[in-house]
C-alpha cells in the first residue's frame, strides 16, 4: 500500500497564529496607549482623595472646632477659586494640638 502524499502533509500543518502574535508592534503600542490613558484618568479622578489636605495657606480660616477629648481640632478653610462666576470652595482639615 502506498501512502498518499497529502495525508502525511496534513499532520505538519500548524494552527494559524493568533492576531496578537501576527501584529506584536501594534498590540504593544495599543496596550501602552491604553495604560497611559488609564493612568491619567485615575490620577485626575483619585487625586482629591489622596491629597494631604494641607491647604491652610491658600484660604481663610472659616471655622474651627475641637474634638470631644480636646486632642484634635477640625478646621474649615474657605479657598477662593477663579472662573467666570467665581466662588469659594470649602476645605476641611483636622490636626492634633
XYZ file of C-alpha atoms in Angstrom:
97
model
C 0.000 0.000 0.000
C 1.164 3.430 -0.870
C 0.691 6.394 1.393
C -0.988 9.376 -0.088
C 1.197 12.465 -0.202
C -1.467 14.805 1.155
C -2.222 12.525 4.119
C 1.304 12.817 5.504
C 1.411 16.585 4.852
C -1.759 17.244 6.830
C -0.049 16.337 10.112
C 2.553 19.069 9.560
C 0.009 21.887 9.263
C 0.224 24.188 12.268
C -2.776 26.112 13.530
C -2.920 29.748 12.457
C -1.142 32.248 14.709
C -3.251 34.421 16.943
C -3.851 38.041 15.993
C -1.564 39.229 18.793
C 1.348 37.125 17.523
C 0.802 38.318 13.958
C 0.807 42.019 14.999
C 3.162 42.384 18.006
C 4.116 46.034 17.416
C 0.524 47.232 17.020
C -0.566 45.215 20.069
C 2.248 46.619 22.224
C 1.524 50.177 21.074
C -2.208 49.757 21.763
C -1.598 48.399 25.255
C 0.810 51.245 26.078
C -1.698 53.872 24.900
C -4.470 52.232 26.941
C -2.287 52.114 30.073
C -1.314 55.762 29.586
C -4.946 56.902 29.306
C -5.950 54.760 32.297
C -3.131 56.209 34.415
C -4.048 59.801 33.519
C -7.735 59.140 34.200
C -7.038 57.513 37.559
C -4.624 60.290 38.537
C -7.158 63.065 37.997
C -10.029 61.019 39.437
C -8.296 59.886 42.627
C -6.044 62.897 43.284
C -8.510 64.671 45.616
C -8.830 61.557 47.774
C -5.088 61.157 48.311
C -4.136 64.795 48.826
C -2.527 65.865 52.074
C -5.301 68.336 52.910
C -2.634 70.840 53.902
C -4.101 73.804 52.063
C -4.458 76.131 55.036
C -2.090 78.704 53.499
C -4.364 79.072 50.488
C -7.507 80.261 52.231
C -9.018 81.983 55.229
C -9.910 80.051 58.365
C -13.713 79.991 58.480
C -14.372 77.786 61.487
C -12.508 75.562 63.919
C -13.904 73.074 66.403
C -12.061 70.916 68.958
C -12.844 67.227 69.356
C -14.667 65.928 72.416
C -11.489 64.958 74.218
C -9.646 68.082 73.023
C -6.904 66.102 71.293
C -7.785 67.173 67.737
C -9.018 70.338 66.068
C -11.155 70.399 62.930
C -10.547 73.497 60.804
C -12.561 74.643 57.806
C -10.901 76.942 55.280
C -12.601 78.917 52.528
C -10.428 78.588 49.428
C -11.349 81.024 46.654
C -11.171 79.750 43.109
C -11.351 81.580 39.829
C -13.622 81.151 36.906
C -16.322 83.211 35.249
C -18.718 83.021 38.203
C -16.081 82.911 40.956
C -16.943 81.402 44.283
C -15.393 79.691 47.251
C -14.537 76.101 47.928
C -14.629 74.762 51.474
C -11.670 72.617 52.502
C -11.618 70.843 55.847
C -8.520 69.852 57.736
C -8.074 68.109 61.042
C -4.952 68.147 63.097
C -3.743 67.466 66.603
C -2.862 70.117 69.127
